[in-house]
Structures are given as C-alpha cells and as structure tokens.
Amino acid sequence: MIKIEHLRKEYPNATPLKDVNAVIGNGDVITVIGSSGTGKSTLLRCLNLLETPTSGRIWLDETEITDPKCDISMIRRKMGMVFQSFNLFGHQTVIENIMLPQMDLLGKTKQEAYDEGMRLLRVVGLSEKALNYPDEISGGQKQRVAIARTLAMSPDVILLDEPTSALDSTMVGEVQAVIRQLAGSGKTMMITTHEMAFARAISNRVFYMNEGIIYEEGTPEQIFDHPQRENTRRFIRRLKVLELLIEKKDHDFPGMSGEIDRYCAKNQIPAKLSSRIHLALEEAIRQQILPGLESPRIRAVVEYAEAEETAAVTVSWNGPERDITRTGDELSLSLLKGIVSEMQYTRTGTDDLPNILSFEIR
Amino acid sequence: MRKRRLIALACVLAVLCAAVALSLADAVSGGPILSKEQLNQAGMKIGVSTGSASMLIAEKELPNAEIVYYNDTASAYEAVAQGKLDAYVYDRRQMELAISSGRSGVRLLDENMDEGVPIAVGISPVTEIPDFTERLNAFIRELKNDGTLDGMFQRWAVDQNEQMPDIPSTADPQIHLTVATSGVVPPFSYYKGADLNGYDIELAYRFAAWLGADVTFKVYDYTGIVPAAVSGDVDCIMANLNITDERRESLSFSDVLYTEHVGIMVADTAAAASGSFWDNLRESFTKTFIREGRWQLFLQGVLNTLIITVLSVLCGTLLGFGVFMLCRNGNPVSNAVTRFVTWLVQGMPMVVLLMILYYIVFGNVSISGILVAVIGFTLTFASSVYSLLKLGVGTVDRGQYEAAYALGYPNRRTFFRVILPQALPHILPAWKGEIVNLIKATAIVGYIAVQDLTKMGDIVRSRTFEAFFPLIAITVIYFVLEELIGLLISRISISFNPKRRSPESILKGVKTDD
C-alpha cells in the first residue's frame, strides 16, 4: 500500500536519506532500527511530508504523494502520526484533543466526536482523564492520549516516531501495551524504536537503516538472530553487548551509570538484575581496580543472555599483576562476592590489558 | 561579578547625584531685577515664546544671557514665579492680563524690550481663494477707515469686554475660508466655555461676511501654525501673529492691524501666598472646570483622545494582524517591506511622524487632524501588534504545528485552530500595555491641530494662568481612562484564555451520560 522509490533527503550539512526503496503491504507492522542519526525519523517524517524529500517518489495506494499537485492535508488524514514529544494541544482538554480534529476535518458532529473520543479513551484506559488538560497528566498518559487522537481520524497507516523515548522507564510499559494491542488489530504501522525486545514482539518486518539506506531488512528473527551483513551484525551485537572504557582517574561515572541504564532498558533487563549490574561494576571498577592504577586503562564488557536472564561481565585493565579476588578491599570484595558468581582472575602475558576479571550476575 | 555590579551601581548613583546637584545649581542668581540692562549678563536665564517676535528680540538684544524656549506661556509664568527663569519676555498685554487675572508671584518691569511689534494676518502662499491678499487688505482698509478696527481693539484689548458682537453669517457661501488660530491668547484668540472668542475670531467672522464666505477655525500650537499655512492647510492665520523676518520668508502678511509691545516679567518676591490650601484648591477647581463651563472642553478632549485611541487600536490590531498573516509563511517581499516600515515607524519620534503625515504627506489634502492621528497611531500600533504576534506565536512549540499538520489540518487552519489560541494568552497582557502606552502617546496630537485632552488642558491653562491644577486634572483623567481600558482588556483576556473555561462549557450540547 506504500511504495517508496529512490527517496533522498538532503540538509545543508547532512544527508540522512540517500536512496531508500521499500514496499509496505497492508497490515505490515514494521520496526525501523538503527543508530542515532541514521535517518529513521527522517524516513517516517518524509512519508507524511512533514519533511519534503529532496528527490524520489512515494505512493500511498494509487496516489503519488510526492506529486506537487497532491492535496497533502487529505493524505495526512489517512496517515496518523505519533510523536516522541506527544504534541497534544496544550490549550485543550484531553477529550477536546480527540474531538476537535474529528469535527474540524472529518465533519463529525460534536456528539459523534465525543462518543468516538470516549470510546478510544476507554481503549487506552484514560476515560477518567477526559476533562484534564495535557499538562495535568503524566508522560505515559499523554502518549496514550496522542495515540487515541491519531486513531480517532481512523487512518490507514500509523507512523510512530520513537513513541517511548521521551518517557520515564516506569511509563514505557503502559504505552508499549497500547501499541502492542494496536499492532494485533491489523493496522498498518511503522515504528522507530530503541527497545529491541519490544520491536521483536510486535513487528513482522524489521528495517535496519545505515548509511542512508535500508541496509538490511527481514523478519525479527532474521535481523536480530541471524543478521547477514557486517554492519547489521555489529549493530545487533552492540545492542546486546555493553562496552565501557575508563581512561582517566576522574572518569564520568554518572555518565557511565546512564549508559548502563540505557543498555538495560534496550534489552529489557529486569530491574533487580539491572541494579546488580550497576553495583557489581561500581564495586569492581571504582573500589577495587581503579585505586591501584596510576594511569588507568580499564575496559568492561557486559553481555546479557536473555534466555537465562544472566549477565556475563569481563573487566580487563593495564598495570602489574594484581588478583583482586584475593588482595582487594575486604568490605567491597565481600559485597561483590555476594552478588556475583564464578568470579575468576586471569593474567595474560601478551595483551596490553593483561589483567582480566570475569564473573556472572544473576 | 558582584564587585562589578557594585561599581556599576556606584557610577549610576554618582551620575544621579551630579544631575541633582546641577539642577539645584540651575536655580537663578542674585537679587531682584529692576531693569532691562540687568538681563544681558552671562548666567541670566531668559524665557521666550518659541517663534514669536519676543524670541527674536531677546536673541538680538540679550546676547550674553541664556535663552530658554517655551511653547506655552502658563508654564513660563510658573517658571518665573518659581525662580527657574530670571525673566520671561513676551507680549506685554498678555502678561498684564495674566497678572490681573490672578497670576501671582510675578510682576512686570515698567520698561519694554522694544519699541513695538507689528501684528498682522498671516496669509498662506497657496490659498485657493483668488486675490486673497488684495481682498484682505481692502477689507482691513475699510475697517480702519470706518473706525471698526479701532473699536474692536478698544472693546477686546482695552475694555476687556468679552462679548462677541452679532455678525451675520453668509447665507449661501461660495467661498470657504479656513482660519488658523491659537485659542490660547486672550483676548485675541481664546476659549470662552467651549467656544472660540476674541479679537481675531471677530476679525475672521467679519472678513468671512465681507467675502461672502463661511469660516472654519483650526486650532494650532504656535510651533505648528506657520507650517499649517505654508502647506495650504488653512488660508490665513489670525492669532495675534507678530510679523517677523523669518516668518516673512515663508508667509506673506496683511497690512498691520495693531502694534504690541514685548514686556519683561520677573519674579515678585514680595508676593505672599494667600488663602488656605483647600480654599486654593477649590478656587483652582472652579476656575479649571466650572467657570464658563470649561468642563465641556475637557469632555471634548476626552472624547477626541478616546476616538483616536480606540480607532487606532482597532485599525492597528487589524493591520498588524493582516501584515503578520502575510509575513507568516516567510514571503520575502512582504517581510522586507514590513521590516522597512516597522523600522521607519518605530525609529521615528511619534510627533515627527505625525507632523510629516499632516503637513507633508497629506499637506495638500483637506483631512482632519483626528484622521491623521488615527493613521499615524495605527501605523505604530500595527507595528507593535506585529512584533507581539511574532513573539507570542514564536513561543508555541514547533511540535504543535507538526501534530496539527500530521492530523491533516491545512496551514491556515492550523494557525487559527491550534497556534493562535495558545499564543493569545501570552500576547494579550502585552497588548494591554501597548494600549495604555498609546493613550499616553496621543497627548502629542495637539501638534497637528487636534484638541485632545492634553491640548484642552493647555487651552484651559492659558485662560486660568495656572500651571499645575489643569495638569494634575488631566493626569487624573488619563489614569481613569487607562484603568477603564485596562479593566475592559482584562475581561477580554479572560474570555480568550481557553484554560479558564468551565467543564460544562467545554462539553456543551453533548450527552455524556453513557
């Protein structure tokens, strides 16, 4: 139902889309993944012409929407969009946000718009908030209202541009639940996200974007478990593997903590395990390894195994041989031993980071 | 950081202190002034009336003194009484009249500045009445010969009889005579109640009757009265006008009507304050508002001020909004034009803009001063509204546009349904401030012959010779007007704020019991 041919988008200082070609069928639920800045959002925004493509053509059914004569407002009514920043109309209550577009654009009566609005609010579980203003509800609730508002226009296609990225981790679930429900209803959807487990759960096709093109596409199993091309493999591995480098005494540890959080969120690591990963890395690196080094170079690798719900950690560092499983700070060591298992120190003669500590967290 | 701020503060304080010290030192020097010779000294401050013969004489004869220029005589009298001026040189008859009417704290020297200043009718070089000068002079000769002119002078200036004689008006006028006058120089041109009265007014009626014309008066400041005749706004000036060489360069004059003298007013240190504060206040109030029904002048002034303000606000808001809509989508031509006009209008002193509109742009068109004022203030108000809209609409998040577009709202409806309602609550308070500013700014329309509240205050001051009371009175009236308009706007602001609606009004007409 959507056909994209040689789509290209240039900005004065960047070209996020070089040559995108794709066919999207009825009922497809497509997840677009890729690193930041690889044009995932640009692709979505080009589809409803919030961004004007530099060249290339896009068809929705039989209509070429990149044709300058095309009535883009009509096309956009068939193509709903959910934004990362919700963009509810701040001057209107929740129910009005859903009613107004129906009355203004679909010519429904106030009563019809209200009935449909309340029905959708019940679907997303927010009928009690109908008369609240957007700034009176939480981010997750706002996003659910935004989804209801999009649905009220009964679009043929729904584009979701990182719908949970601006949300507190406690609210991601409620929005994902609504989207999951939506995906099961047979609507054609295209969604950009960083949550891979979520992507795997809802979509039937995955586009991996890199270098301004759809670099590899396939079913979730193909992309996540058996990626064919080199860059895809590296990207998927980076998703599953967290690598941390510490090269200064006064390293940005709060920033590192954030990285760990993001990694855990991406892989939907349970909260208990996530806090243990935090604690183990903190104790091992900051309390044990770092104090003994003049000019530290430390590399930590975390790999999460979804099936077993365990995380394997390897920390390697420079300097003289030092088996911290025996010589480390007592209190810290006992803390570490309390949360990890199979802790093991090895020394290799050849590596430039010859000290290696490995353990597993459950 | 804090240190630097302290230094800056100290600098500001020092400058303020210096300014206060200087203004104190500004007070005039020495003992009582007894003769004209004493005036011609360094450090003497001599007030003159801008553009008058007294100004030229003082500049010529008192080269050592510092000349200070006044546009209205009531302020100058007050300055002399307070010692801000050593002396004020001006039409002797006017000053005598002021003192005899109760202006205290000042007196006149016996000596005059000069041998006499000729007074005549100033004639517009571009009047459309044919043979105007010849006919006017023939008329004046006739009046001189039959003694009418002397009789007029005797009645108005000497006997101070304020009764305007009955002069028949022309039944079917073929000529329209427009006369510029000042309205602030008794007994020649002044307001008695709400009507113009005096020697010059009688002269104008008589001349109109003699010509077979009807007559329209336009009231100007002395700074604007000659430009009005030069631009052809009026046919002639009858306003106790001195013949000066400079005025001769741009105007021609009729034969001399009479001769006046330039007197010297100095402070009268012997004068003692009389009466209690409340008695004085009551007296001032009576003089300013009650006597001769002068409240009608204030009423007319308030009305004119309101007309100008309200029309300018309405037109300015519409214009500003229209321009904003044209510029909104970044059309380069309309943006360039708007930037230029905004730059021009906002950079120019308002009074200059009004004068240019009145005397140059509309110089050859018969157009009322009120209309010109409305046009001028509409331009400035529109540029303010344009800037406010730009600012207010700029506060609305880009995402609001995108959400509306993505739902299928076309550009224009996006603006009216989604963007503007969110911008308005930000804009309205500033808009209210602009309106209050506008009311105050209209105080300068006296320059283009509009009798607004401030000008009416000047007119009353020229009759009561009081510097303060009318000023305070009009200030109070301005405050009341601003307050009333402020209340009105606040009402509107509330009704424009979508978040102030009640839940019932949001779902009006919808059955919700499901």
Coordinates of C-alpha atoms in Angstrom, one line a residue, chain A residues 45 48 50 73 76-77 79-81 83 87-93 95-96 99-101 104-105 110-111 114-115 118 122 131 133 135 149-150 153, chain B residues 397-411 413 417-419 421-422 498-501 503 505-514:
Chain A
R45 CA 8.6 12.2 8.5
N48 CA 3.7 12.2 5.5
L50 CA 6.5 16.8 7.4
S73 CA -3.7 17.5 4.0
R76 CA -2.1 13.1 6.2
R77 CA -5.7 12.3 7.4
M79 CA -1.6 8.6 7.8
G80 CA -1.7 9.2 11.5
M81 CA 1.5 10.1 13.4
F83 CA 5.4 11.8 18.1
N87 CA 2.4 17.2 20.9
L88 CA -1.0 17.3 22.5
F89 CA -2.7 20.6 22.0
G90 CA -1.9 22.4 25.2
H91 CA -5.0 24.7 25.2
Q92 CA -7.5 21.9 25.1
T93 CA -8.6 19.1 27.4
I95 CA -11.3 14.8 25.2
E96 CA -11.2 18.0 23.0
M99 CA -12.8 15.6 19.4
L100 CA -11.6 18.7 17.6
P101 CA -9.8 17.1 14.6
D104 CA -12.8 20.1 12.0
L105 CA -11.5 17.7 9.5
K110 CA -19.9 17.2 18.4
Q111 CA -21.8 14.2 19.8
Y114 CA -17.4 12.9 21.8
D115 CA -18.7 9.3 21.6
M118 CA -14.7 8.4 24.8
R122 CA -11.6 3.7 27.2
L131 CA -11.5 16.7 31.2
Y133 CA -5.5 19.4 30.4
D135 CA -0.1 19.4 31.5
R149 CA -6.2 11.2 18.9
T150 CA -4.4 9.6 16.0
M153 CA -9.0 10.0 12.5
Chain B
D397 CA 6.3 24.8 20.2
R398 CA 7.1 23.6 16.8
G399 CA 5.6 20.2 17.7
Q400 CA 2.1 21.8 17.9
Y401 CA 2.3 22.7 14.2
E402 CA 3.6 19.2 13.3
A403 CA 0.8 17.5 15.3
A404 CA -1.8 19.6 13.5
Y405 CA -0.3 19.0 10.1
A406 CA 0.0 15.3 10.7
L407 CA -3.7 15.2 11.7
G408 CA -4.5 16.8 8.3
Y409 CA -5.0 20.4 9.3
P410 CA -4.1 22.7 6.4
N411 CA -1.6 25.5 7.1
R413 CA -6.5 26.3 9.9
R417 CA -7.4 26.5 15.5
V418 CA -4.2 25.4 17.2
I419 CA -1.4 28.0 17.2
P421 CA -5.4 30.2 20.7
Q422 CA -2.2 29.1 22.5
P498 CA -9.0 28.6 26.9
K499 CA -7.9 27.2 30.2
R500 CA -10.4 29.4 32.1
R501 CA -13.4 27.6 30.6
P503 CA -16.1 21.8 32.1
S505 CA -19.0 24.9 28.6
I506 CA -16.4 22.5 27.1
L507 CA -18.9 19.7 26.6
K508 CA -21.9 22.0 25.9
G509 CA -24.5 20.2 23.8
V510 CA -23.1 16.8 24.3
K511 CA -24.9 13.9 26.1
T512 CA -22.3 12.5 28.4
D513 CA -24.4 10.0 30.4
D514 CA -23.2 6.9 28.8

